[in-house]
mmCIF file of C-alpha atoms in Angstrom:
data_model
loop_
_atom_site.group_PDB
_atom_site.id
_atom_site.type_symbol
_atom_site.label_atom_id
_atom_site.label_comp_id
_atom_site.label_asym_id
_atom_site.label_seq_id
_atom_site.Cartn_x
_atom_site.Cartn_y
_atom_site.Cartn_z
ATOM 1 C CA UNK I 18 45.243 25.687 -45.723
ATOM 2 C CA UNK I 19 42.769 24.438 -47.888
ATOM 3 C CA UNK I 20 44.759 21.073 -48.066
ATOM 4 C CA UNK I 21 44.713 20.389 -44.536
ATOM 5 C CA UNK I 22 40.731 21.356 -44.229
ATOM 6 C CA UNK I 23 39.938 18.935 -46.473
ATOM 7 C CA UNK I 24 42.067 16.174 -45.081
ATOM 8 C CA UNK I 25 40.671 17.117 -41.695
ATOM 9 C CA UNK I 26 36.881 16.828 -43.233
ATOM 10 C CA UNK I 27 38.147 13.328 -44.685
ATOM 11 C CA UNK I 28 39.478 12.133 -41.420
ATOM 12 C CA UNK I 29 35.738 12.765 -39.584
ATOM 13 C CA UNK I 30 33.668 11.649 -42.190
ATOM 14 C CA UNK I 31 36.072 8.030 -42.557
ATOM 15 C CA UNK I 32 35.966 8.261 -38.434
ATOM 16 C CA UNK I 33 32.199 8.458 -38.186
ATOM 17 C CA UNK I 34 31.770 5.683 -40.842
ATOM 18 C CA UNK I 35 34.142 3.394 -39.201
ATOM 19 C CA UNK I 36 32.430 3.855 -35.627
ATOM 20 C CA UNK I 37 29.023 3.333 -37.412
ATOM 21 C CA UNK I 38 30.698 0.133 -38.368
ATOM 22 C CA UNK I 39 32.414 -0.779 -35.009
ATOM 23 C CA UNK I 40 28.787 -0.445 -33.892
ATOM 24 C CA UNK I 41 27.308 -2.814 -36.017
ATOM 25 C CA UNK I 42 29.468 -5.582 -35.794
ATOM 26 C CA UNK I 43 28.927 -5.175 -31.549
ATOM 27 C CA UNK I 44 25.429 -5.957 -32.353
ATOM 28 C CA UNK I 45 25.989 -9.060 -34.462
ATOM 29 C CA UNK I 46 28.378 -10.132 -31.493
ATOM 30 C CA UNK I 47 25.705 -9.254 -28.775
ATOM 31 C CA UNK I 48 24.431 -12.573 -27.305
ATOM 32 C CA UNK I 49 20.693 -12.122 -27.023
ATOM 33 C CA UNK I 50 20.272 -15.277 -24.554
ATOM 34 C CA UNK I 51 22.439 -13.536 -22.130
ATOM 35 C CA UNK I 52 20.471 -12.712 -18.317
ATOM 36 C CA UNK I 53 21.360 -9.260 -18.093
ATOM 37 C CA UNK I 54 19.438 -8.620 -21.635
ATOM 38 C CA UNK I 55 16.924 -10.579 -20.667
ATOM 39 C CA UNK I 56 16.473 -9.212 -17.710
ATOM 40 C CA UNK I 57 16.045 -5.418 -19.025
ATOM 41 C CA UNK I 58 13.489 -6.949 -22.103
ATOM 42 C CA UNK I 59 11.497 -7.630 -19.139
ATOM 43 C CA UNK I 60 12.158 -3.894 -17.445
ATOM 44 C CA UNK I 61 11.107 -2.857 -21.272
ATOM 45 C CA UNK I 62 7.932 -4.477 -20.864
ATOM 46 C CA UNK I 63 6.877 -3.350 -17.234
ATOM 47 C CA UNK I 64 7.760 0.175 -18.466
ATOM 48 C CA UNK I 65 5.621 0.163 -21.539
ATOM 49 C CA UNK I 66 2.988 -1.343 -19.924
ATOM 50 C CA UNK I 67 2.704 0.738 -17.273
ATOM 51 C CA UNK I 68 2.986 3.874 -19.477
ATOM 52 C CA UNK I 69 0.129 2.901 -21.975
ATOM 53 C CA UNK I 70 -1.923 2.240 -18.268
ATOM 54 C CA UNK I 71 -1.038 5.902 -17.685
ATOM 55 C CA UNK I 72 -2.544 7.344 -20.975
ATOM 56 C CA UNK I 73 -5.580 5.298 -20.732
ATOM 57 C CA UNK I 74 -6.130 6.786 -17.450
ATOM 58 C CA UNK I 75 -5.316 10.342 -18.211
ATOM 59 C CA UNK I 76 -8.044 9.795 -21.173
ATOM 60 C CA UNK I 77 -10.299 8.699 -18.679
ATOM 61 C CA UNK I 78 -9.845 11.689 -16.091
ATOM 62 C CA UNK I 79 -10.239 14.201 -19.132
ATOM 63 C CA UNK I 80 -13.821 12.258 -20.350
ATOM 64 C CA UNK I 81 -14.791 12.540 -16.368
ATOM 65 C CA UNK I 82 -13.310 16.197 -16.087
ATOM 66 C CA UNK I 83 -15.879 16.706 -19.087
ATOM 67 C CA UNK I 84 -18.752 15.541 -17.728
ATOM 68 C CA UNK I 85 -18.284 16.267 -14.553
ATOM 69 C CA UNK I 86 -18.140 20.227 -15.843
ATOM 70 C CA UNK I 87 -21.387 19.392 -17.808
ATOM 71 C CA UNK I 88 -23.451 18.360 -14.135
ATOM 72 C CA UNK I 89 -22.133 21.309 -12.543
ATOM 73 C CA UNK I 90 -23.660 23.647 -15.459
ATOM 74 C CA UNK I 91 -26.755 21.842 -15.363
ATOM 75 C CA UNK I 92 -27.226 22.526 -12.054
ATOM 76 C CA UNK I 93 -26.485 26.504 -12.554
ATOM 77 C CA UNK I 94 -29.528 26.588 -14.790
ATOM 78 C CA UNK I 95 -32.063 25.662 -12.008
ATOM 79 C CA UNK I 96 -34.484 28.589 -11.927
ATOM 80 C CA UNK I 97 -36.348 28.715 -8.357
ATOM 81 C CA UNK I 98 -38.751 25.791 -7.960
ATOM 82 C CA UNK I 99 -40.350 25.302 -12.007
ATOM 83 C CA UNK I 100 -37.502 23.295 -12.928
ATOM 84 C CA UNK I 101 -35.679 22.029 -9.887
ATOM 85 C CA UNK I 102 -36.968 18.358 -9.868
ATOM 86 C CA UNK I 103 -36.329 17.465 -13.462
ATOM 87 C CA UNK I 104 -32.963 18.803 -13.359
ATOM 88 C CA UNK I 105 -31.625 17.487 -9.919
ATOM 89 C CA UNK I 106 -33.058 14.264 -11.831
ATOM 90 C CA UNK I 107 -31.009 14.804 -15.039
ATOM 91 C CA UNK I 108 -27.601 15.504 -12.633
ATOM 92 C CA UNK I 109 -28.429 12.462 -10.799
ATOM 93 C CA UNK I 110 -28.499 10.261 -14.269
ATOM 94 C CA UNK I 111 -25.616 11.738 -15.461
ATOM 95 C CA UNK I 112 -23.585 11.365 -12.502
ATOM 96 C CA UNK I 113 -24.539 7.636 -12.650
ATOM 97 C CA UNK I 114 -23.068 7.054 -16.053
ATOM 98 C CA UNK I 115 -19.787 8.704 -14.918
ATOM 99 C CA UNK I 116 -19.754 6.208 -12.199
ATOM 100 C CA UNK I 117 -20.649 3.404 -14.714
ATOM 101 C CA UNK I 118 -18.763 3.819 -17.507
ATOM 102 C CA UNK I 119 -15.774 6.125 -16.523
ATOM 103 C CA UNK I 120 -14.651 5.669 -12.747
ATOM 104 C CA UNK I 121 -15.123 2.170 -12.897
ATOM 105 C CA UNK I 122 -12.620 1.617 -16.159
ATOM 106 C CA UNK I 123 -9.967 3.934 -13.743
ATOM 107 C CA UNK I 124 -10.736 1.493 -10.982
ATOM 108 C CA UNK I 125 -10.194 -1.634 -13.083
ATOM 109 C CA UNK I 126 -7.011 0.006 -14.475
ATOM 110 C CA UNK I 127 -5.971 0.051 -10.709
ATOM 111 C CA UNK I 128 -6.446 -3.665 -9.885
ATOM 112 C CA UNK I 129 -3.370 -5.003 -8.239
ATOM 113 C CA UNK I 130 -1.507 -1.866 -8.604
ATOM 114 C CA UNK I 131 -0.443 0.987 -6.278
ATOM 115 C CA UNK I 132 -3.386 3.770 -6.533
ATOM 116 C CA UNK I 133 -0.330 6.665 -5.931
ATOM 117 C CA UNK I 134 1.776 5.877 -8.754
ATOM 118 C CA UNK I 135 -1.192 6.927 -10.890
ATOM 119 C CA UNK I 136 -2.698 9.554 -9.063
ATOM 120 C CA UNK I 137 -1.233 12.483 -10.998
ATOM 121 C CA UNK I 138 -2.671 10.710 -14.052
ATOM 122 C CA UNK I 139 -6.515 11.153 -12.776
ATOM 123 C CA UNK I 140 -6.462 13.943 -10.153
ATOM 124 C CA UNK I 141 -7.930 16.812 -12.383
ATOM 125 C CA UNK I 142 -10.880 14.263 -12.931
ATOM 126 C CA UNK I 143 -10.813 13.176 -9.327
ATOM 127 C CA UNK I 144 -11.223 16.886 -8.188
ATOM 128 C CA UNK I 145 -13.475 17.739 -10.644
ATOM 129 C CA UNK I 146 -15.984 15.194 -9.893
ATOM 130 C CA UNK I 147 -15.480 15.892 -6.248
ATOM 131 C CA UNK I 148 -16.902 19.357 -6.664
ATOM 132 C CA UNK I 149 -19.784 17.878 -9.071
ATOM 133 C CA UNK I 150 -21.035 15.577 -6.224
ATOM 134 C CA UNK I 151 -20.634 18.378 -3.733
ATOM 135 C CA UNK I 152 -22.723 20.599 -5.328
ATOM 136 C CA UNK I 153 -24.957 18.214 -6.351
ATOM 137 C CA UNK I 154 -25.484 17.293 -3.177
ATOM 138 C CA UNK I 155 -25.824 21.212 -1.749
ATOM 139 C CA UNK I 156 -28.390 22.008 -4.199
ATOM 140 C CA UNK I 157 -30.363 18.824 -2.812
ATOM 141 C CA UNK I 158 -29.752 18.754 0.787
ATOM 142 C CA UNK I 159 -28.400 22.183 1.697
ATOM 143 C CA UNK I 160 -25.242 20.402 3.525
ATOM 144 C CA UNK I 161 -21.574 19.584 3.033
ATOM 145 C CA UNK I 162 -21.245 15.787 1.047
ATOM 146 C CA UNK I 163 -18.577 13.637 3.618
ATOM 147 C CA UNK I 164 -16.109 11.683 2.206
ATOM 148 C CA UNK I 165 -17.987 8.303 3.117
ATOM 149 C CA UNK I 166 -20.928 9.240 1.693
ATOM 150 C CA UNK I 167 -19.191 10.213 -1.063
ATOM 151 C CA UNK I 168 -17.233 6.870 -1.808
ATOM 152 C CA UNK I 169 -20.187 4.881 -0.348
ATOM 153 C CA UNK I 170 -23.115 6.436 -2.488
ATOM 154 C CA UNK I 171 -21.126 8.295 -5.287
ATOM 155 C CA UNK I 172 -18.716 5.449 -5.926
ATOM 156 C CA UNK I 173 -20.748 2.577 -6.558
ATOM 157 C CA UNK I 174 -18.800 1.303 -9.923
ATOM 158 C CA UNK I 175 -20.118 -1.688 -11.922
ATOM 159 C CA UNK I 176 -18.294 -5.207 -11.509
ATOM 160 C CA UNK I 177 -15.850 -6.204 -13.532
ATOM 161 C CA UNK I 178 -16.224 -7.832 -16.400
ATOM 162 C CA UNK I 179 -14.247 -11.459 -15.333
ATOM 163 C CA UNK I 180 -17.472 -11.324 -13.105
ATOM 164 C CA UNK I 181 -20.495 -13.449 -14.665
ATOM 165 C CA UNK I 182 -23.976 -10.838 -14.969
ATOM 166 C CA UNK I 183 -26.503 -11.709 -11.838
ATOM 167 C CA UNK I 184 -23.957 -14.004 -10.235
ATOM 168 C CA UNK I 185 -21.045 -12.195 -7.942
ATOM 169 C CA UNK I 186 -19.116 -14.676 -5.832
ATOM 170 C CA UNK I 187 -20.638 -13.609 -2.576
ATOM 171 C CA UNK I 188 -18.488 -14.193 0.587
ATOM 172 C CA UNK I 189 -21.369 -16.744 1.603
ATOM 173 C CA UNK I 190 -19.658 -19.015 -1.274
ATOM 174 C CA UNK I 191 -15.885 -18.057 -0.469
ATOM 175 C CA UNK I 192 -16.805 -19.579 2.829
ATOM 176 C CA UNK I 193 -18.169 -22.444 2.195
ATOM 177 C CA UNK I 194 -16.093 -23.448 -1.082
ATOM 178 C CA UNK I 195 -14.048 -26.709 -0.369
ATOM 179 C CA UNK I 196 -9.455 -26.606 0.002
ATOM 180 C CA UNK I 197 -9.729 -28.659 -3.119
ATOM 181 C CA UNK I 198 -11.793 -25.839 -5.329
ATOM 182 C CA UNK I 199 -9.117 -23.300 -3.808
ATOM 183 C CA UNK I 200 -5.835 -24.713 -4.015
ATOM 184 C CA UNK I 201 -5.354 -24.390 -8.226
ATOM 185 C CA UNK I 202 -6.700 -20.420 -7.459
ATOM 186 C CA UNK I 203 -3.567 -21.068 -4.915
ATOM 187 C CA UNK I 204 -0.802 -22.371 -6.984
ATOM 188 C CA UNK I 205 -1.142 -19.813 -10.141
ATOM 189 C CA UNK I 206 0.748 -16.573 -9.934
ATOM 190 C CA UNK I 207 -0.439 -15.300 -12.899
ATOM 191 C CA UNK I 208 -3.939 -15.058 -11.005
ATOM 192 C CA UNK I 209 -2.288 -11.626 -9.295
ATOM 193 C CA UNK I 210 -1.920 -9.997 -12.549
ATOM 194 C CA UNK I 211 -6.091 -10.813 -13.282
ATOM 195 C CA UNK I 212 -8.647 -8.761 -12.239
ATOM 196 C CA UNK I 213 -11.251 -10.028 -9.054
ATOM 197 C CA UNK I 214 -14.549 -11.159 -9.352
ATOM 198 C CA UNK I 215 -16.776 -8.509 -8.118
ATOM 199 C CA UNK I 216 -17.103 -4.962 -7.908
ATOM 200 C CA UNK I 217 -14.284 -2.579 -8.509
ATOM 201 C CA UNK I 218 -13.741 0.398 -6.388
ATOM 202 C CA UNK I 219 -10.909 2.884 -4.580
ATOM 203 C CA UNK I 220 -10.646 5.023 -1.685
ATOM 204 C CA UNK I 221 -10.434 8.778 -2.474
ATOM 205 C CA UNK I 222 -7.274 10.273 -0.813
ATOM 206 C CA UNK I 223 -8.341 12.872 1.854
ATOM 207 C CA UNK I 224 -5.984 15.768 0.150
ATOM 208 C CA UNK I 225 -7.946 14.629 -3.117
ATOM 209 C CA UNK I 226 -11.358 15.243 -1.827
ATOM 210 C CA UNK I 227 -10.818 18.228 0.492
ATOM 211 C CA UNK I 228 -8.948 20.338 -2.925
ATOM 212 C CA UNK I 229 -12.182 19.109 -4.371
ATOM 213 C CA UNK I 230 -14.224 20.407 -1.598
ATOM 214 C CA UNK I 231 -12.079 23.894 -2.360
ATOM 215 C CA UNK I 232 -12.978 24.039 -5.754
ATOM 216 C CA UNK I 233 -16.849 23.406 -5.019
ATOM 217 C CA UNK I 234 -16.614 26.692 -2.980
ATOM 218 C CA UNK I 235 -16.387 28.696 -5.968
ATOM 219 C CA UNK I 236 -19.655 27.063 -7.270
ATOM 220 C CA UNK I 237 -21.576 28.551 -4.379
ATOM 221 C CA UNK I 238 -20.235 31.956 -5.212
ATOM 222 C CA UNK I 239 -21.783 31.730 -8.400
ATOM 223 C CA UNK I 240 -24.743 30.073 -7.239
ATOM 224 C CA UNK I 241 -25.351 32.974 -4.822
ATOM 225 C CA UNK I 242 -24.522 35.954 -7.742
ATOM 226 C CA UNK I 243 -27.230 33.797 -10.145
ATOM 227 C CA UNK I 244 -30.052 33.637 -7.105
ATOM 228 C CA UNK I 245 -30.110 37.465 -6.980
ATOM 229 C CA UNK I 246 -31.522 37.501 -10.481
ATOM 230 C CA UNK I 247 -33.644 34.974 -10.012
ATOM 231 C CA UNK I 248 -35.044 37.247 -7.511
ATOM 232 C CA UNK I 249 -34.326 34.439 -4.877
ATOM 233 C CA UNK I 250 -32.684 37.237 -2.110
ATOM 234 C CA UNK I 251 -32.635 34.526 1.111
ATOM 235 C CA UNK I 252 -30.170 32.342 -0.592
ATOM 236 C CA UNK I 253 -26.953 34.327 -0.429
ATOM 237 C CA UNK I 254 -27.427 34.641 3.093
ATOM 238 C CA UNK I 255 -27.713 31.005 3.768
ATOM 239 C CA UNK I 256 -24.663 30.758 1.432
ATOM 240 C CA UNK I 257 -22.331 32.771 3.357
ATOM 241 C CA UNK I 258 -23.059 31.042 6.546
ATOM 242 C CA UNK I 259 -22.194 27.484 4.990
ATOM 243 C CA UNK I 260 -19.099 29.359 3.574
ATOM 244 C CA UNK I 261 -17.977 30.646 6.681
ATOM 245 C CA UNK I 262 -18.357 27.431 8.355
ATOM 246 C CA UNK I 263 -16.188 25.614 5.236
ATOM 247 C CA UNK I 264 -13.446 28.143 5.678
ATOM 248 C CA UNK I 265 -13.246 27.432 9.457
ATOM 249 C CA UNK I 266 -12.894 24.057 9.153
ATOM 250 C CA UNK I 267 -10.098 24.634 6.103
ATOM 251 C CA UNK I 268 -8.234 26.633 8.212
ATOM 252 C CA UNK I 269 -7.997 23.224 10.815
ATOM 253 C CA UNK I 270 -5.856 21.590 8.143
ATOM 254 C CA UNK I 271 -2.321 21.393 8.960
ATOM 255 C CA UNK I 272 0.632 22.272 6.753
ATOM 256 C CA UNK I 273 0.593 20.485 3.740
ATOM 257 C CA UNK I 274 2.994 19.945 0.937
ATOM 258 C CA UNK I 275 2.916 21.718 -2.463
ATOM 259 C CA UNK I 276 1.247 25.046 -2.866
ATOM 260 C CA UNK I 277 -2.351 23.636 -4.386
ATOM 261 C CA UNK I 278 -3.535 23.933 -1.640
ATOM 262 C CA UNK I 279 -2.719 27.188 -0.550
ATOM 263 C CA UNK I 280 -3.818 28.566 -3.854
ATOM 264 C CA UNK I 281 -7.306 27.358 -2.975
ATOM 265 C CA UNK I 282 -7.819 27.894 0.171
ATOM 266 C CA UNK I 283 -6.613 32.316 -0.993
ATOM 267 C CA UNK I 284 -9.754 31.368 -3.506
ATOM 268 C CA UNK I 285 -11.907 30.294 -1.258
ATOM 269 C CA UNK I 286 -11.124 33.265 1.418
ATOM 270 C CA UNK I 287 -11.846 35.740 -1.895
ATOM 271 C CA UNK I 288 -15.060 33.849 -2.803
ATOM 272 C CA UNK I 289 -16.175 33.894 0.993
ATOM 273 C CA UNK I 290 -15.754 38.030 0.262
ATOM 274 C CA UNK I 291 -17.160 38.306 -2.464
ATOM 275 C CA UNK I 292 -20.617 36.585 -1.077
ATOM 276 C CA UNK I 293 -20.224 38.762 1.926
ATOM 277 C CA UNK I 294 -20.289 41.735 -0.185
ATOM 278 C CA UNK I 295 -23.274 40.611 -1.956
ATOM 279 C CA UNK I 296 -24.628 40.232 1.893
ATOM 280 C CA UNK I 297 -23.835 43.319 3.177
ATOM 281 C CA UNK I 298 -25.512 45.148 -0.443
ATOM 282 C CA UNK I 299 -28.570 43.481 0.339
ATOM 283 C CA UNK I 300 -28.932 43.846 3.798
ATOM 284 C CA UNK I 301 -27.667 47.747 3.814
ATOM 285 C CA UNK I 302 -29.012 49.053 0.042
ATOM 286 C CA UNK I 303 -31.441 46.352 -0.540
ATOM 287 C CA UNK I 304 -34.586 48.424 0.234
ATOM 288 C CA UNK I 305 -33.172 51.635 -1.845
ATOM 289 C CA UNK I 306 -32.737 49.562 -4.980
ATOM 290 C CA UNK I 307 -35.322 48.031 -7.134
ATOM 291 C CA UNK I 308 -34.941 44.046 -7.223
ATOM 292 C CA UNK I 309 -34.680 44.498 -10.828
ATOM 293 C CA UNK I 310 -31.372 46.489 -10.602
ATOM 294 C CA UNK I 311 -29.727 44.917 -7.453
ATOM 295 C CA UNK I 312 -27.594 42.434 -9.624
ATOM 296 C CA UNK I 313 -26.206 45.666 -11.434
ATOM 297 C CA UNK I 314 -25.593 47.060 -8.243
ATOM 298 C CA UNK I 315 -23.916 44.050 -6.810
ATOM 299 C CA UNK I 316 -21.897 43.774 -9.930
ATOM 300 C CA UNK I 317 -21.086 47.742 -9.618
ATOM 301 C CA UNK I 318 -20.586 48.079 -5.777
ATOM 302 C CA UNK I 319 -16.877 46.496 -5.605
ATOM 303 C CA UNK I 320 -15.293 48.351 -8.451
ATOM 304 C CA UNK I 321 -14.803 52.173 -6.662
ATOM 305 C CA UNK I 322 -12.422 50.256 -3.891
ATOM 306 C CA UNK I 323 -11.083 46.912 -4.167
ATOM 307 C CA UNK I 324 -9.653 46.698 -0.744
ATOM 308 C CA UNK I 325 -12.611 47.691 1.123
ATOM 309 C CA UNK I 326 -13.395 45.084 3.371
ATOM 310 C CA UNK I 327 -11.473 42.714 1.299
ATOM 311 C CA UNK I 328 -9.481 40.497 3.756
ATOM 312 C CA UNK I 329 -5.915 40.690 3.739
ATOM 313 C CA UNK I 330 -4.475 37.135 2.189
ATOM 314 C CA UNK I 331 -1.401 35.463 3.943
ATOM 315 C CA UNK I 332 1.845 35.066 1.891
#
């Protein structure tokens, strides 16, 4: 028995090393100027190219994910009027450099190339930035950001650098540039690949900005639980009127697909309770309880029933 294992060991280790062999001389034989190798070195390169273009923009969306997270807690630290100004001021600033030095590298990365292939790559960001400008632009006005405003005052991204400083190629000069200064520009393909003169930008995809819009409702809720002890009791009332009105336009949206955006529209119904709750504490207990304790209260005043008044989510 032993006999025949060890011939049978033999047999695969001579069959492996003869295979290895048969491999090797199929490479020497390989004709490297044939078209159907040449033709998948080039897939090779498209592939690899467009996968380091995905990494650089998933490094991107996690940088603006960052600082987007970093306006949104500045802007939870504004204590009645003392400080307002100087920190809407610092948000402002800080939402400028995202738009200068981060959006505008993911916009450059999306020259001449289709904006969905990448969008899983920089959603988070996209969202997250979304619900930055959004509150930003609550805190300010006291009113829902649209998405024009949004891509026309919150997407202004730097020009590219192929672009000389102080001297963009207005359409004034497109027009009035000769056939001769235009047909070389004409006759190169390799002008497609190259990034335009001028400023770089994108359009936001409306499923984009409305899960960002989602996310910024959860903001408020916070925003209303932090005015209580800053003794500021008006504001959660104002609150749950914009909420209601968000939620009744979120419930206009038609099926979509994928359940993201189910999952945030159930968050935003349970954030829209929770600031009613704080409502109806204030307006029914508020004169019982000293404002020193009606955050405590507030925080107390859910925890005997969970389902009271709670609305009943859809499955």
């Amino acid at each position: 028995m032993s006999i025949i294992l060890g011939s049978y060991k033999r047999s695969r280790k001579g069959g492996h090393g003869y295979n290895k062999q048969r491999r090797d001389e199929e490479k020497k034989n390989v004709d490297l100027n044939s078209p159907i190798l040449q033709a998948f070195s080039v897939f090779q390169q498209e592939l690899d190219t467009k996968h380091d273009k995905y990494e650089r923009i998933v490094k991107l969306s996690r940088d603006i994910t960052i600082e987007s997270k970093r306006i949104i807690f500045l802007l939870h630290r504004i204590s009645g009027d003392s400080n307002k100004d100087d920190v809407m001021e610092e948000a402002c600033d800080r939402i400028s450099d995202i738009q200068s030095s981060l959006l505008s590298k993911v916009a450059e990365e999306l020259v001449s190339e289709d904006m969905f292939q990448f969008l899983h790559a920089f959603t988070a960001g996209l969202q997250e930035y979304i619900e930055a400008v959004a509150f930003y632009v609550y805190v300010k006005h006291g009113c829902l950001v649209t998405k024009r405003e949004l891509e026309e005052k919150y997407l202004r991204l730097r020009k590219s650098p192929t672009a000389k400083e102080g001297e963009p190629k207005s359409q004034e000069t497109e027009a009035t540039s000769s056939p001769e200064d235009e047909a070389p520009i004409a006759k190169q393909p390799e002008d497609i690949q190259r990034k335009p003169e001028g400023p770089v930008s994108f359009d936001i995809p409306p499923l984009e900005f409305i899960l960002g819009l989602a996310d910024f409702t959860g903001e408020l809720m916070r925003l209303c639980i932090n005015s209580i002890g800053d003794g500021d009791l008006q504001l959660p009332f104002n609150v749950v009127d914009f909420l209601r009105r968000v939620y009744d336009g979120f419930q206009l949206v038609g099926n979509q697909s994928g359940r993201e955006l189910t999952r945030k529209v159930r968050t935003l119904r349970q954030s829209l309770w929770k600031v009613e709750n704080v409502c109806y504490t204030l307006q029914v207990r508020g004169s019982e309880i000293p404002k020193h304790m009606l955050l405590d209260a507030i925080n107390t005043s859910g925890k005997g029933d969970e389902s009271f008044g709670k609305p009943e989510l859809e499955t």
